[in-house]
Short mmCIF file of C-alpha atoms and ligand atoms in Angstrom, two decimals:
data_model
loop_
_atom_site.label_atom_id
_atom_site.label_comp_id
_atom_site.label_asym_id
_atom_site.label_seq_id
_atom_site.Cartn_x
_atom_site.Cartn_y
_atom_site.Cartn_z
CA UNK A 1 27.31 -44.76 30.79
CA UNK A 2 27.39 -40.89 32.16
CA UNK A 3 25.34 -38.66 30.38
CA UNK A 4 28.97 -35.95 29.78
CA UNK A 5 31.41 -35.14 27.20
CA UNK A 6 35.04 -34.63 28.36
CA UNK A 7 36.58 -31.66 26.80
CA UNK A 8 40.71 -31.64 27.09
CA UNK A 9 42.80 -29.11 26.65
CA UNK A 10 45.96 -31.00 25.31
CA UNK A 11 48.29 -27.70 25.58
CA UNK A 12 47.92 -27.95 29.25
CA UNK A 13 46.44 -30.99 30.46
CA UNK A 14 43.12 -28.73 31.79
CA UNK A 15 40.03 -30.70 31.45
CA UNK A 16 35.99 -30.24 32.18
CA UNK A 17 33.59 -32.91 32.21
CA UNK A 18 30.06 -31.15 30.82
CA UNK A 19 26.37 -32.76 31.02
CA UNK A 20 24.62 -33.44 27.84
CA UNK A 21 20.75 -31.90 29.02
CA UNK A 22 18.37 -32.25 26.21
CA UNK A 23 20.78 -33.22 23.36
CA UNK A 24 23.10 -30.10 23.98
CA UNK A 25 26.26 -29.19 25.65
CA UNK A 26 26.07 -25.51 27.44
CA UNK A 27 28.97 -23.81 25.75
CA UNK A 28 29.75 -22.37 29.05
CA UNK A 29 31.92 -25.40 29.89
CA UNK A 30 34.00 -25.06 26.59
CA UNK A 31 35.02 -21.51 27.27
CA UNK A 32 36.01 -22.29 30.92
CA UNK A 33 38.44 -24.67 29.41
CA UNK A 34 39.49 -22.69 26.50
CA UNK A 35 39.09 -19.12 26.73
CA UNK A 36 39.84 -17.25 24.05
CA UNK A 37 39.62 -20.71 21.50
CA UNK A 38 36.49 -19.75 19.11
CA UNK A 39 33.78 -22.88 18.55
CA UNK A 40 34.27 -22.53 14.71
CA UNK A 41 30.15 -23.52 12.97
CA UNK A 42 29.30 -21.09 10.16
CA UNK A 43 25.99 -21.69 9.17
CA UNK A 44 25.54 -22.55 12.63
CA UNK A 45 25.41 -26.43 11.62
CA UNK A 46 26.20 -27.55 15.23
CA UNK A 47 25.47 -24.44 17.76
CA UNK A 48 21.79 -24.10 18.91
CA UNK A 49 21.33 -20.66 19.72
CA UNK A 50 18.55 -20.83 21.93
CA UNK A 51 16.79 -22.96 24.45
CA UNK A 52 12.42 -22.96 23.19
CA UNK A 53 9.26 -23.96 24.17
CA UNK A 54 7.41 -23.22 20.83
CA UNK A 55 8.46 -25.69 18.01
CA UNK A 56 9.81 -29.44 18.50
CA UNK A 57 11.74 -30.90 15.14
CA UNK A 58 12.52 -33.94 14.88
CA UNK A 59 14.34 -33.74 11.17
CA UNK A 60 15.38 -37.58 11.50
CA UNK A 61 11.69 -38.82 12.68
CA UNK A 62 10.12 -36.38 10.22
CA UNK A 63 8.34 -34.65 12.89
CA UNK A 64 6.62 -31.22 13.20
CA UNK A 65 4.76 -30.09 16.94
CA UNK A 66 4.27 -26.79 17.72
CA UNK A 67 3.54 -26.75 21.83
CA UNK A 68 3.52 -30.05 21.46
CA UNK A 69 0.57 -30.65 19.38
CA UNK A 70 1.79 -32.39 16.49
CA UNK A 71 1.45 -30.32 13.13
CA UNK A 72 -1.20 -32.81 11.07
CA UNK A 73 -3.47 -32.59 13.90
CA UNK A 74 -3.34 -28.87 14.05
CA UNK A 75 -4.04 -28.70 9.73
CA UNK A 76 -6.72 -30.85 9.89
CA UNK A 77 -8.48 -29.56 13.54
CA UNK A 78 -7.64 -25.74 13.78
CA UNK A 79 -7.56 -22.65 12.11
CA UNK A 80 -4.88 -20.30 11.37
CA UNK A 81 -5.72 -17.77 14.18
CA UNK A 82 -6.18 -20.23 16.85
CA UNK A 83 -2.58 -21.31 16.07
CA UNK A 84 -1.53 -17.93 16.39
CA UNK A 85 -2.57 -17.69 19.90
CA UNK A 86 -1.56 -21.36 20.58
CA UNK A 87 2.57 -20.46 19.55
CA UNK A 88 2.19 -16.86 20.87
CA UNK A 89 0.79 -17.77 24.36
CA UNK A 90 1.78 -21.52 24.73
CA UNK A 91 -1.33 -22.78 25.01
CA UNK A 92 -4.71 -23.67 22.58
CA UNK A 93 -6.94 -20.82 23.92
CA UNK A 94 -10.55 -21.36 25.64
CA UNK A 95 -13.45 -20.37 23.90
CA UNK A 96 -13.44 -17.08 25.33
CA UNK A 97 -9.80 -16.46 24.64
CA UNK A 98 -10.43 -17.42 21.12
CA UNK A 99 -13.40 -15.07 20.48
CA UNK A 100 -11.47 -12.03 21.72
CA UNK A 101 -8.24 -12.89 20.43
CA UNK A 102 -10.16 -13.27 16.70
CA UNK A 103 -12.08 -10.04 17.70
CA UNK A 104 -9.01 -7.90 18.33
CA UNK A 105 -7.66 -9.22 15.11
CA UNK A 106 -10.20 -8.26 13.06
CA UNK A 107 -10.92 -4.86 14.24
CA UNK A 108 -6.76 -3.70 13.71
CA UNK A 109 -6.16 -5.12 10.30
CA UNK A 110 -6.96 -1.47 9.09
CA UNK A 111 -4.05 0.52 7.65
CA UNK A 112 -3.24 4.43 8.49
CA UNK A 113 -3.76 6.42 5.01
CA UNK A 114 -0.76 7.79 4.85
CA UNK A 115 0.46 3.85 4.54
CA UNK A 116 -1.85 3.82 1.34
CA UNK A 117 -1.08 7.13 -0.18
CA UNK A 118 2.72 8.31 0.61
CA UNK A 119 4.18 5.15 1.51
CA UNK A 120 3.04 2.72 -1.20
CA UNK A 121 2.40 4.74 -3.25
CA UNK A 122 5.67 6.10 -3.59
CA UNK A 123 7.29 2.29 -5.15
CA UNK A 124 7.95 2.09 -8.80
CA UNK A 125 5.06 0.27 -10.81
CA UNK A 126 6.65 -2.63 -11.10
CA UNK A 127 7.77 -3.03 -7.37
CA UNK A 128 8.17 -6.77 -6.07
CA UNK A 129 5.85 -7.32 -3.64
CA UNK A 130 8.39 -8.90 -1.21
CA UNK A 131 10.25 -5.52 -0.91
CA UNK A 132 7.18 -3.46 -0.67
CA UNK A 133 6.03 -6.18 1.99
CA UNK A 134 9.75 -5.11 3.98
CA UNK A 135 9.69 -1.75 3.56
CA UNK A 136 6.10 -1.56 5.00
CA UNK A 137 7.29 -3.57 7.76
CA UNK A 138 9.68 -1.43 8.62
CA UNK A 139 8.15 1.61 8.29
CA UNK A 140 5.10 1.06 10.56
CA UNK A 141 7.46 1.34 13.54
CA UNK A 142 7.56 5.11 12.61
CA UNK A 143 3.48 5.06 12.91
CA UNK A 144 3.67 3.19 15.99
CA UNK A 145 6.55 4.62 18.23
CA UNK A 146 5.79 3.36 21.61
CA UNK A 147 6.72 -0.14 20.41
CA UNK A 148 10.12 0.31 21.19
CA UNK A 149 9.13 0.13 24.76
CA UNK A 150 9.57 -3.74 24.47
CA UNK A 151 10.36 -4.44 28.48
CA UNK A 152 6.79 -3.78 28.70
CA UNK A 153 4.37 -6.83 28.18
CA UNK A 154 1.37 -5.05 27.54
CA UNK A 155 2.96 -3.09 25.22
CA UNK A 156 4.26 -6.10 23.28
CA UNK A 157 0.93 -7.56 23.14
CA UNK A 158 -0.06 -4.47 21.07
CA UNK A 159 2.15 -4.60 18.49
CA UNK A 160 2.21 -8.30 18.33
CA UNK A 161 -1.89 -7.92 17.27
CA UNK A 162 -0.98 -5.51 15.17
CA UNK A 163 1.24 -7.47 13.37
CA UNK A 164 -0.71 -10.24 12.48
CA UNK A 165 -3.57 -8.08 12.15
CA UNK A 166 -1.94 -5.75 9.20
CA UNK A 167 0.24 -8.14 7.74
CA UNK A 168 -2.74 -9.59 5.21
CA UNK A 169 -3.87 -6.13 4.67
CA UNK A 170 0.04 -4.73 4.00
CA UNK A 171 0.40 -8.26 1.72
CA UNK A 172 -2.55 -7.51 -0.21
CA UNK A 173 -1.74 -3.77 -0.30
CA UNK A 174 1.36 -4.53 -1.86
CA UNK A 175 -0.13 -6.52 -4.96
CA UNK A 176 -2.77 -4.16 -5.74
CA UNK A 177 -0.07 -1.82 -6.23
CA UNK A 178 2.34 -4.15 -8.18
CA UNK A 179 -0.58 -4.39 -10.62
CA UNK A 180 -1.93 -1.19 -10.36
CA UNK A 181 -5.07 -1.82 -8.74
CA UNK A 182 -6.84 0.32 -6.03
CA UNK A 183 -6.32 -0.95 -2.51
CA UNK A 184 -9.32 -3.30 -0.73
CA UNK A 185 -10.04 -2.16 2.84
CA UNK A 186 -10.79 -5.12 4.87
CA UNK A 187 -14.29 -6.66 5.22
CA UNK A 188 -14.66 -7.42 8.70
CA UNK A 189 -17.60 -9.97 8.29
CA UNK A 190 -15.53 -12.25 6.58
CA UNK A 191 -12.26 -14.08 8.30
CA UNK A 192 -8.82 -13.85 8.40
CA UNK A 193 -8.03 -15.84 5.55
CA UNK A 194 -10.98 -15.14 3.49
CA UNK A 195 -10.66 -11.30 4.01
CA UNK A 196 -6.81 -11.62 2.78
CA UNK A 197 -8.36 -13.42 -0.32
CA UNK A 198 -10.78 -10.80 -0.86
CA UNK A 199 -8.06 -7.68 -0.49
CA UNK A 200 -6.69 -9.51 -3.07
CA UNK A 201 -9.10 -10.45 -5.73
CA UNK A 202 -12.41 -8.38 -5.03
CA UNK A 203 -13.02 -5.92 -8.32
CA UNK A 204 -16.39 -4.27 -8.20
CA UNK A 205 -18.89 -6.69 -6.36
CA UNK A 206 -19.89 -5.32 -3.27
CA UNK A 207 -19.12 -8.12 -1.06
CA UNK A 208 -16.72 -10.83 -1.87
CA UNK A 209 -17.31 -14.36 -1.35
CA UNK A 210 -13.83 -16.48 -1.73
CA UNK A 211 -14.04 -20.49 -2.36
CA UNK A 212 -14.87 -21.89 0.83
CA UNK A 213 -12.38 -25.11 -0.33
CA UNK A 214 -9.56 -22.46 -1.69
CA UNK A 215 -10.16 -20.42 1.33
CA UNK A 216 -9.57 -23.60 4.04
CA UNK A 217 -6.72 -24.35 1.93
CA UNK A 218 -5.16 -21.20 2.14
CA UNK A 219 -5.61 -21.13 5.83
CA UNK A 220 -4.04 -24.26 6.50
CA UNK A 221 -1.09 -23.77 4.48
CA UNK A 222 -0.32 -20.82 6.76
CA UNK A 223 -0.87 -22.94 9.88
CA UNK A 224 1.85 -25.12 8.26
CA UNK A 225 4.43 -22.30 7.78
CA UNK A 226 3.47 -20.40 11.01
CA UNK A 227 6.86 -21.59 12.86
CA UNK A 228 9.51 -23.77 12.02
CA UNK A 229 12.08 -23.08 14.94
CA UNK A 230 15.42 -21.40 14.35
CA UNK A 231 15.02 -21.52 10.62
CA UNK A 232 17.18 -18.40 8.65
CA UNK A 233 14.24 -15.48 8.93
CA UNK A 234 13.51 -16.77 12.63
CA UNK A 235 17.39 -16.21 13.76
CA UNK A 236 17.23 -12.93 11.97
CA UNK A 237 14.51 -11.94 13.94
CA UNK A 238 16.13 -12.95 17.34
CA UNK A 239 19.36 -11.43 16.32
CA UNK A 240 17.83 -8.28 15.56
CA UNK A 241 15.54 -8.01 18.66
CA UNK A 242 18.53 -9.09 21.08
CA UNK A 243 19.71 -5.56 20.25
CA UNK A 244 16.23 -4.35 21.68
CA UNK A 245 15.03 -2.89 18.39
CA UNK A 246 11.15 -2.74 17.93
CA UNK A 247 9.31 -5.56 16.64
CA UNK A 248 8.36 -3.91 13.19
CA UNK A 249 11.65 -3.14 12.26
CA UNK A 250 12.80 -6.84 13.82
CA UNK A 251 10.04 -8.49 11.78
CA UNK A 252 11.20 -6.54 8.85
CA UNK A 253 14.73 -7.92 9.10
CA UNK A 254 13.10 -11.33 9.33
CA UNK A 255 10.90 -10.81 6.23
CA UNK A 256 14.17 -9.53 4.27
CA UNK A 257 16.08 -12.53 5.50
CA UNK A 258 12.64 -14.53 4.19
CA UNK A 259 13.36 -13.41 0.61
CA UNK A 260 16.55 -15.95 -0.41
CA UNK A 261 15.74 -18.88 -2.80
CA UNK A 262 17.27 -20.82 -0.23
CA UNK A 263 14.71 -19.93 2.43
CA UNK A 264 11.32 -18.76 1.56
CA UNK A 265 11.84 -17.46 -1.96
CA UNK A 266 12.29 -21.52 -2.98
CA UNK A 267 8.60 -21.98 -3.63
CA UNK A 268 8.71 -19.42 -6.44
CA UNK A 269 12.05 -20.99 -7.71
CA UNK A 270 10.22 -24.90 -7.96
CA UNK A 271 8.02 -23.50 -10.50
CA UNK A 272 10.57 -21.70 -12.22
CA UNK A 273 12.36 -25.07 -12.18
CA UNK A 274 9.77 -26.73 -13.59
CA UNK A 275 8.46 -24.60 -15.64
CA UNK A 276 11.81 -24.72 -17.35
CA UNK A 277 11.81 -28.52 -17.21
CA UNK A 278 8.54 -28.45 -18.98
CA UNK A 279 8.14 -32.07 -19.86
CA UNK A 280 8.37 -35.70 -18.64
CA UNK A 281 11.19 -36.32 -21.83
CA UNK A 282 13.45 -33.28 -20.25
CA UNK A 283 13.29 -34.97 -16.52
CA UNK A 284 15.92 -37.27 -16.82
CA UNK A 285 18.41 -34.57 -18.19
CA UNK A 286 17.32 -32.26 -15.33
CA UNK A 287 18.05 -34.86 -12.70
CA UNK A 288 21.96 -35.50 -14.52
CA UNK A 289 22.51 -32.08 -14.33
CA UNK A 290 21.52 -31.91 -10.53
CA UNK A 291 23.66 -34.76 -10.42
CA UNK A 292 26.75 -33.15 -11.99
CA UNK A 293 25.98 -30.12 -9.78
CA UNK A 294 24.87 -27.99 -12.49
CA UNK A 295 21.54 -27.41 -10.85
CA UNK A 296 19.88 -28.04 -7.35
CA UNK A 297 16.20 -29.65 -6.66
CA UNK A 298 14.51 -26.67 -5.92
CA UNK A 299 12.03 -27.66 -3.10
CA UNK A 300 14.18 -30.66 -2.18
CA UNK A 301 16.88 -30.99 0.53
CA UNK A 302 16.27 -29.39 4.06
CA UNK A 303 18.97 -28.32 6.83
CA UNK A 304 17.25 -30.35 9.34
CA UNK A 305 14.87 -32.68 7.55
CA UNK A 306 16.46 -36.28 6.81
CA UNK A 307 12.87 -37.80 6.24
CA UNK A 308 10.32 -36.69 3.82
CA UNK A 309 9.03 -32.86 5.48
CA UNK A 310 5.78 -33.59 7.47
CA UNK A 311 4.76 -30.13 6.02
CA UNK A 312 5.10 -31.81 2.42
CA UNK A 313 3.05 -34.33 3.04
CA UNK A 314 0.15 -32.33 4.26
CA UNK A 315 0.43 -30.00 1.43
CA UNK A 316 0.29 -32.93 -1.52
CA UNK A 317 -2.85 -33.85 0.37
CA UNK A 318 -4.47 -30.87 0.17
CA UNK A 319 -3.29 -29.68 -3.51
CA UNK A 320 -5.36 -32.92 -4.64
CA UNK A 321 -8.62 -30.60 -2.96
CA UNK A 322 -7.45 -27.76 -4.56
CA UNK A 323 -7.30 -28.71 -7.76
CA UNK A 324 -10.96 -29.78 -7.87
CA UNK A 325 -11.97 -26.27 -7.86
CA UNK A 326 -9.24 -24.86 -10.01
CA UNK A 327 -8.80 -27.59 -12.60
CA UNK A 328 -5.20 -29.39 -12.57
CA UNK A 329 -1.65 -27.67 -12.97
CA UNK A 330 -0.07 -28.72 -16.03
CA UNK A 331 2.97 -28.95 -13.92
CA UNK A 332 1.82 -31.24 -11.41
CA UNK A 333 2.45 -34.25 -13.58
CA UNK A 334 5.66 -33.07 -13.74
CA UNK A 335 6.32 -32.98 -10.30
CA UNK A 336 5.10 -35.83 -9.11
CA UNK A 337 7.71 -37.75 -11.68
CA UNK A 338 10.66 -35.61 -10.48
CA UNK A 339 9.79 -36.81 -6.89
CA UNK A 340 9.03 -40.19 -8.07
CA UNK A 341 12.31 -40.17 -10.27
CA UNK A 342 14.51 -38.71 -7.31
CA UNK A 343 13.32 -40.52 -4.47
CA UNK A 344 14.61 -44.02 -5.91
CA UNK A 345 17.94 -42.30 -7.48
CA UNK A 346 21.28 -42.97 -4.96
CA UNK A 347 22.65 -39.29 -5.13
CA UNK A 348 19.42 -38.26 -3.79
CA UNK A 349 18.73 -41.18 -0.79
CA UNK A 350 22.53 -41.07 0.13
CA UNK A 351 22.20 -37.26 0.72
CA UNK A 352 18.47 -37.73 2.41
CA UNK A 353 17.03 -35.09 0.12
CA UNK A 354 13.54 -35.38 0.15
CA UNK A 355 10.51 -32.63 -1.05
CA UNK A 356 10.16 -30.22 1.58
CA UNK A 357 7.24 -27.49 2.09
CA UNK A 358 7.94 -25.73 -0.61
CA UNK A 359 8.07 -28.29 -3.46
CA UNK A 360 4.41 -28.43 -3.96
CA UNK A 361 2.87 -24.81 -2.46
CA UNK A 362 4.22 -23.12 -5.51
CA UNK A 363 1.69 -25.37 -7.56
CA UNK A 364 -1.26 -24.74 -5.30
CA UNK A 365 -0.27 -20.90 -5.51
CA UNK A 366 -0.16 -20.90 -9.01
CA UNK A 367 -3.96 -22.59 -9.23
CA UNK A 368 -5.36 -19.96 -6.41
CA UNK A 369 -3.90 -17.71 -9.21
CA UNK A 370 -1.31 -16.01 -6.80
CA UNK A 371 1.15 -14.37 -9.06
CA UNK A 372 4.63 -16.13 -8.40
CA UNK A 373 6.26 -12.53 -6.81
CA UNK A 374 3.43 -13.18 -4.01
CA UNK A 375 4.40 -16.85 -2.89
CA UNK A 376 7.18 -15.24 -0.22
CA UNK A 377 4.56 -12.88 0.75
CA UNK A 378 2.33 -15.44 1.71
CA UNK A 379 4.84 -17.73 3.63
CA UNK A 380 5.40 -14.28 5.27
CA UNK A 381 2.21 -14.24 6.62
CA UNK A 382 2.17 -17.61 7.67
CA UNK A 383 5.45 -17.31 9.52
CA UNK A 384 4.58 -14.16 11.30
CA UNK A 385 3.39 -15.36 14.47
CA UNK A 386 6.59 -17.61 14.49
CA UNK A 387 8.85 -14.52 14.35
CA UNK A 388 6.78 -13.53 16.98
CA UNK A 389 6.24 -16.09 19.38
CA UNK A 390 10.49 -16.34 19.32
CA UNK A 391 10.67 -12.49 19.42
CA UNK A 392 8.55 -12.55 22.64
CA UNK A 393 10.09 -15.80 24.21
CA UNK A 394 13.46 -14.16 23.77
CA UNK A 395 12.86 -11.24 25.97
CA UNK A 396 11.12 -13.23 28.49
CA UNK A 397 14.76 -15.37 29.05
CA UNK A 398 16.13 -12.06 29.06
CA UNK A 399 19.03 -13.33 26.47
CA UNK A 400 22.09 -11.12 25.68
CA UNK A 401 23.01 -9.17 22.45
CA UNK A 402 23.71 -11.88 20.22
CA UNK A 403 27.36 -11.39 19.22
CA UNK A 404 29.20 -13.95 17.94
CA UNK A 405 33.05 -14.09 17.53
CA UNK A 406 35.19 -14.81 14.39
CA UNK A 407 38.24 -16.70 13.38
CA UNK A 408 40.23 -14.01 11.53
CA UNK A 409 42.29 -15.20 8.39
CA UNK A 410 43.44 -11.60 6.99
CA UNK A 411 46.55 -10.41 6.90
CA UNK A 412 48.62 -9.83 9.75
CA UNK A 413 49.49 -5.68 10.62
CA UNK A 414 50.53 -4.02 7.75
CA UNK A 415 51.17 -0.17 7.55
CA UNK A 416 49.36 1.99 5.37
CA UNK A 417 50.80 3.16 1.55
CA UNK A 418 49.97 6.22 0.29
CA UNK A 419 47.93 5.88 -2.89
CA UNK A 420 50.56 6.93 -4.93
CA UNK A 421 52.87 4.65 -3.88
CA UNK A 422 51.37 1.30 -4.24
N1 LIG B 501 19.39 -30.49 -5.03
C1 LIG B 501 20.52 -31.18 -5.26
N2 LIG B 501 21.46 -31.44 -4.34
C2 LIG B 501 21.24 -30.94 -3.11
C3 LIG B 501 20.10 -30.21 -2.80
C4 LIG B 501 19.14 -29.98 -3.80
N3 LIG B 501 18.03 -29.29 -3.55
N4 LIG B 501 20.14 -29.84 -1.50
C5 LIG B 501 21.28 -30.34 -1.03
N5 LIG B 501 21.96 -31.00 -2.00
C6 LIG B 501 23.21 -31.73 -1.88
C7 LIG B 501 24.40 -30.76 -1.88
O1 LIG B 501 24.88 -30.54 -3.19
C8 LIG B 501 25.37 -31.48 -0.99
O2 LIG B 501 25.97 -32.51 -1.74
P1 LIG B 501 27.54 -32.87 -1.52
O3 LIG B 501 27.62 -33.38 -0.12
O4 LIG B 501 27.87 -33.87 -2.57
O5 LIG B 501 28.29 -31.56 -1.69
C9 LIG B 501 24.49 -32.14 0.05
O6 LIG B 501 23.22 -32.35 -0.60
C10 LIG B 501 24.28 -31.30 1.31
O7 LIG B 501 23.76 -30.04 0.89
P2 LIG B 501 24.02 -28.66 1.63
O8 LIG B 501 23.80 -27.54 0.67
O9 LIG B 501 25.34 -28.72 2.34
O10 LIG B 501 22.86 -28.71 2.72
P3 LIG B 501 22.36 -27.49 3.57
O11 LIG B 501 21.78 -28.06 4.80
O12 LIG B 501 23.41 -26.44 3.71
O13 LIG B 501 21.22 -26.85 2.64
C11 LIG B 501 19.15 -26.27 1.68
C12 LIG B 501 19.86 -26.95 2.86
C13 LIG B 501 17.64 -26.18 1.98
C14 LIG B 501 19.69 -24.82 1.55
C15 LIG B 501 19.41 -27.07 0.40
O14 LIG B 501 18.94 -28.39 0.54
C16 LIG B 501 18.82 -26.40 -0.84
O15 LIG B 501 19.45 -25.51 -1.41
N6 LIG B 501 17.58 -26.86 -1.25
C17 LIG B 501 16.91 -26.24 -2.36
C18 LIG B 501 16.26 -24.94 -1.90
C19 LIG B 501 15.02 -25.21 -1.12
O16 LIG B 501 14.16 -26.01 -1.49
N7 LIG B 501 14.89 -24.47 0.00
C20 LIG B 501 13.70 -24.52 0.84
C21 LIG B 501 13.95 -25.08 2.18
S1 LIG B 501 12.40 -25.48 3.00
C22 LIG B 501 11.72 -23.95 3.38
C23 LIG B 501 12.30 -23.41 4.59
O17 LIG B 501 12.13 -24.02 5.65
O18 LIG B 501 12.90 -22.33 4.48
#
């Protein structure tokens, strides 16, 4: 059986035979037979829109690799930074690579002032921390104007550490100010995750020591959100650096497209959901009006997922440690019903919706004490070096502006009325 699809033009008989290579069709061969005849797929549900070496999904399989090296090896083995370098560079670095990769990290997670005193400064009180976190983003292309010099590779490399470096420290920066705290400079004798924790949390103790159990927890939650292919935030970011724009103000498009319930923003909606749901008696109602379409799963369903998230199941794992330390959420019980409820209801295993990686972070949040307004910040910084890793792999294939065409469905040419007229 050849390995081809046959697409026919019927109008006139014209026909091309195209290869299937790796699961996909090159588009090339439709528009050769139909110029002019847009592939309709809003949502993109059947259009890949780039070729990658960084993240393998399998959504049927329920499986997670990024390079290869399959995602529950890389929470239980690595650390957050050495998965950095692994999806930025393609490979798990040697021991040298490692030290000076974590060395270069930790000496640029520093801040200019003026970050501090005019930019964050200026924000109402009660900013979100998610549009602080954007802003920022964006506006530390202004501090750093030579990274719109991205044909250079050496340049890129600079504002890549940058970016990973100061994203903790702008995360952090931007709750102390939500809560009207003064700013934590980082401690560079403590690492990546633990100096994020203590930006956060230290008050007047001159060094901070964070949880060694909340602290590994924290670090391999962000090695399970630090890529997740061409996921909403991750096209953004492509999109937005196909024009050639610089990286901070491409990442900042990425964190804004981040925000949605829909995409990272869910994690803070699961506890609103069940907070709201509030106790086993009120599940079953909950469920009906899912059901009836009066309410969606929060933290259930997944574009490309059709098995339970690998992501999920890593994260129940590790929400049993962290509750050790932090005492139980009352909401957990809940939780685990809804999933045990759902999973053996038809409307939810006809439609494959199963708890994804956001159904039970929220929870683990909450205990660490994370205020819900910081959960997107956090899968921000996890997904950084994702955004990145794409960002960089785009330029390399030298891909064009992405542009896509439309089907218009206004009206036809009309000529103007004057207002007075109409
Ligand atoms: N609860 C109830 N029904 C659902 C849900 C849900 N969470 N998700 C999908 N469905 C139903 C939907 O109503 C539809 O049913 P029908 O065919 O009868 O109309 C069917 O399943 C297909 O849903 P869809 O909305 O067409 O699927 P999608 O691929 O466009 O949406 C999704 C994917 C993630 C946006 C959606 O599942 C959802 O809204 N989930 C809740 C939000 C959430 O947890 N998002 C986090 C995603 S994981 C983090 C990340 O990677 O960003």
């Amino acid at each position: 059986m050849p390995e081809t699809v046959t697409i026919t033009d019927n109008r006139t008989g014209r026909s091309v035979e195209a290869p299937i290579v790796n699961g996909g069709v090159d588009a090339k061969a439709w528009s050769d037979v139909l110029p002019g005849v847009w592939f309709l797929d809003p949502g993109y549900m059947t259009t890949a829109s780039a070729q990658s070496a960084i993240t393998e999904l399998d959504g049927e399989n329920g499986i997670l690799r990024y390079r290869g090296y399959p995602i529950e090896q890389l929470a239980e083995h690595s650390t957050y930074l050495e998965v950095c370098y692994l999806l930025l560079h393609g490979d798990l670095p040697t021991k040298d690579q490692l030290e000076t990769w974590v060395h270069d990290v930790t000496y640029h997670t520093f801040l200019h002032e003026n970050m501090r005193r005019r930019f964050m400064d200026g924000f109402h009180h009660d900013a979100h921390p998610m549009g602080m976190m954007v802003s920022a983003l964006a506006a530390l292309s202004t501090f750093y104007p030579e990274a719109k010099n991205i044909e250079d590779p050496q340049n890129r490399n600079i504002q890549i550490n940058r970016l990973i470096s100061k994203t903790p420290t702008i995360a952090a920066m931007a709750y102390r100010a939500s809560i009207g705290m003064p700013f934590v400079y980082p401690d560079n004798s403590l690492n990546y995750t633990e100096n994020f924790l203590s930006m956060m949390w230290r008050v007047a103790e001159p060094h901070y020591e964070p949880d060694p159990v909340l602290a590994k927890a924290l670090d391999v939650l962000l090695i399970l959100h630090a890529d997740h292919e061409q996921n909403c935030s991750t096209t953004a970011m492509r999109v937005i650096g196909s024009s050639h724009a610089d990286p901070f103000s491409a990442v900042a498009g990425a964190t804004a497209a981040l925000y949605g319930p829909r995409h990272g923003g869910a994690n803070e909606a699961v506890i609103h959901m069940l907070t709201e749901i509030g106790s086993y008696e009120n599940i079953p109602a909950f469920i009906e009006s899912v059901k009836g379409g009066s309410d969606r799963l929060m933290g259930f369903g997944h574009r490309v997922y059709k098995a339970y998230d690998p992501r999920a199941r890593i994260v129940k794992a590790h929400a049993d440690e962290v509750f050790k330390v932090t005492g139980k959420s009352p909401l957990l019980d809940i939780a685990l019903k809804l999933e045990e409820i759902a999973l053996s209801d038809d409307y939810f295993k006809s439609r494959n919706l199963y708890p994804n990686v956001d159904f039970y972070t929220g929870l683990i949040y909450q205990a660490m004490k994370f205020p819900m307004d910081m959960f997107t910040v956090l899968f921000a910084i996890g997904r950084m070096p994702g955004w990145l890793a794409h960002w960089q792999e785009s330029l390399e294939q030298n891909s064009k502006i992405s542009r896509p065409r439309q089907v218009y469905m206004g009206p036809s040419v009309r000529d103007y009325v004057a207002v007075g007229d109409r």
